[in-house]
């Protein structure tokens, strides 16, 4: 695996690494190197050497630094000279760049390939509101995407229960892993809320369309075999009851990713991210009877949880409340 060194003036490197792992999961062969006010170039260089020595593969190393020409860059560059056939340095580090680098390591084993790949994500991550301030994108030739209107049905790359719906972990780690062409929030409540709909559409990652539809509409779309050939759909649900209604209506899901269920009065919380009412438990049991499997993970890199055991603990805690 390509090793990554994140280097910065001050604690920025530690902070962006923490943020990246919150979104994408714990990472191996990644080190943060900081230049603190009381330190000099030699301190940074020593830290970088120590970080490289800790990597499983010291032949392939990618440096992500904050400023071109700054001390972290200069010290990385001094080490780079002896390895410039394989190592790479990218400056202007931001969170989209780091997350893209994490994702790219799953399929790329050369530091220079990853360096070239992450530049687009870094640039696309810089946006502004009001949108009128954003520079105009180069015009593209007119025409419809190849998959638009093609005969066939959706391919469902992920169906996820997440009370936060479209947020950082979904817009980055899950989309990088599953590569959807459309993100569809399936919710009667959100479909009636124009503000939430707009915010979800704005949160879609570059190149992916985001939609909000009521459950009835999703059932109709799932049965349409004339317009969605080649379309890879990532479905987001707020709760298990909505998933159950969709599946019973004919949306052909086989596995449900259970990511986050917020706590509210009357619910029990058998782990850090999942809270259940009796209605929630009953909905999961019904889905299991229908043959659905459960993939309990916040991000792709997490170990899968045992849904049967989680539901058992939740039921026991609810029974104690009676």
CSV table of N, CA, C and O in Angstrom, one decimal, residues 161 165 186-190 213 215 219 236-249 251 253 280 283 287:
chain,number,residue,atom,x,y,z
A,161,UNK,N,-29.4,3.1,5.4
A,161,UNK,CA,-30.2,3.8,6.4
A,161,UNK,C,-29.3,4.7,7.1
A,161,UNK,O,-28.3,4.3,7.7
A,165,UNK,N,-28.8,11.3,6.3
A,165,UNK,CA,-29.0,11.2,4.8
A,165,UNK,C,-27.7,11.5,4.1
A,165,UNK,O,-26.7,10.8,4.3
A,186,UNK,N,-34.9,8.7,-0.4
A,186,UNK,CA,-36.2,8.1,-0.5
A,186,UNK,C,-36.9,8.4,0.8
A,186,UNK,O,-36.7,7.8,1.8
A,187,UNK,N,-37.8,9.4,0.8
A,187,UNK,CA,-38.5,9.9,2.0
A,187,UNK,C,-39.7,10.7,1.7
A,187,UNK,O,-39.5,11.7,1.0
A,188,UNK,N,-40.8,10.4,2.2
A,188,UNK,CA,-42.0,11.2,2.1
A,188,UNK,C,-41.8,12.6,2.8
A,188,UNK,O,-42.2,13.6,2.3
A,189,UNK,N,-41.2,12.5,4.0
A,189,UNK,CA,-41.0,13.8,4.7
A,189,UNK,C,-40.1,14.7,4.0
A,189,UNK,O,-40.4,15.9,3.9
A,190,UNK,N,-39.0,14.3,3.6
A,190,UNK,CA,-38.0,15.2,2.9
A,190,UNK,C,-38.5,15.7,1.6
A,190,UNK,O,-38.3,16.8,1.2
A,213,UNK,N,-37.1,11.8,-3.6
A,213,UNK,CA,-38.4,11.3,-4.1
A,213,UNK,C,-39.2,10.6,-2.9
A,213,UNK,O,-38.6,10.1,-2.0
A,215,UNK,N,-41.7,7.7,-1.3
A,215,UNK,CA,-41.5,6.2,-1.4
A,215,UNK,C,-42.3,5.7,-2.6
A,215,UNK,O,-41.9,4.9,-3.3
A,219,UNK,N,-40.9,3.4,-5.9
A,219,UNK,CA,-41.5,2.2,-6.3
A,219,UNK,C,-41.8,2.2,-7.8
A,219,UNK,O,-41.5,1.2,-8.5
A,236,UNK,N,-30.8,6.3,-0.2
A,236,UNK,CA,-30.7,6.7,1.2
A,236,UNK,C,-32.0,6.8,1.8
A,236,UNK,O,-32.9,7.4,1.3
A,237,UNK,N,-32.2,6.2,3.0
A,237,UNK,CA,-33.4,6.2,3.8
A,237,UNK,C,-33.1,6.7,5.2
A,237,UNK,O,-32.1,6.5,5.8
A,238,UNK,N,-34.1,7.4,5.7
A,238,UNK,CA,-33.9,7.9,7.1
A,238,UNK,C,-34.2,6.9,8.2
A,238,UNK,O,-33.6,7.0,9.3
A,239,UNK,N,-35.0,5.9,7.9
A,239,UNK,CA,-35.4,4.9,8.9
A,239,UNK,C,-35.7,3.6,8.3
A,239,UNK,O,-36.0,3.5,7.1
A,240,UNK,N,-35.8,2.5,9.1
A,240,UNK,CA,-36.1,1.2,8.5
A,240,UNK,C,-37.5,1.0,8.0
A,240,UNK,O,-37.8,0.2,7.1
A,241,UNK,N,-38.4,1.8,8.6
A,241,UNK,CA,-39.8,1.7,8.2
A,241,UNK,C,-39.9,2.1,6.7
A,241,UNK,O,-40.7,1.4,5.9
A,242,UNK,N,-39.2,3.1,6.3
A,242,UNK,CA,-39.3,3.5,4.9
A,242,UNK,C,-38.7,2.5,4.0
A,242,UNK,O,-39.2,2.2,2.8
A,243,UNK,N,-37.6,1.8,4.4
A,243,UNK,CA,-37.0,0.8,3.6
A,243,UNK,C,-38.0,-0.4,3.4
A,243,UNK,O,-38.2,-0.9,2.3
A,244,UNK,N,-38.7,-0.8,4.5
A,244,UNK,CA,-39.6,-1.8,4.5
A,244,UNK,C,-40.8,-1.5,3.5
A,244,UNK,O,-41.1,-2.4,2.7
A,245,UNK,N,-41.3,-0.3,3.5
A,245,UNK,CA,-42.3,0.1,2.6
A,245,UNK,C,-41.9,0.0,1.1
A,245,UNK,O,-42.6,-0.5,0.3
A,246,UNK,N,-40.6,0.4,0.9
A,246,UNK,CA,-40.1,0.4,-0.5
A,246,UNK,C,-39.9,-1.0,-1.0
A,246,UNK,O,-40.3,-1.4,-2.1
A,247,UNK,N,-39.4,-1.9,-0.1
A,247,UNK,CA,-39.2,-3.3,-0.5
A,247,UNK,C,-40.5,-4.0,-0.7
A,247,UNK,O,-40.7,-4.7,-1.7
A,248,UNK,N,-41.4,-3.8,0.2
A,248,UNK,CA,-42.7,-4.4,0.0
A,248,UNK,C,-43.5,-3.9,-1.2
A,248,UNK,O,-44.3,-4.6,-1.8
A,249,UNK,N,-43.1,-2.7,-1.6
A,249,UNK,CA,-43.7,-2.1,-2.8
A,249,UNK,C,-43.1,-2.6,-4.1
A,249,UNK,O,-43.6,-2.3,-5.2
A,251,UNK,N,-39.3,-2.4,-4.7
A,251,UNK,CA,-37.9,-2.0,-4.9
A,251,UNK,C,-37.0,-3.2,-4.6
A,251,UNK,O,-37.0,-3.7,-3.5
A,253,UNK,N,-34.3,-4.6,-3.5
A,253,UNK,CA,-33.1,-4.5,-2.7
A,253,UNK,C,-32.8,-5.9,-2.0
A,253,UNK,O,-33.7,-6.6,-1.6
A,280,UNK,N,-38.8,0.2,15.1
A,280,UNK,CA,-37.5,-0.1,14.3
A,280,UNK,C,-37.2,-1.5,14.4
A,280,UNK,O,-36.9,-2.1,13.3
A,283,UNK,N,-39.5,-3.6,12.2
A,283,UNK,CA,-39.2,-3.4,10.8
A,283,UNK,C,-38.0,-4.2,10.3
A,283,UNK,O,-38.0,-4.8,9.3
A,287,UNK,N,-38.0,-7.2,7.6
A,287,UNK,CA,-37.0,-7.2,6.4
A,287,UNK,C,-36.3,-8.5,6.4
A,287,UNK,O,-36.0,-9.1,5.3
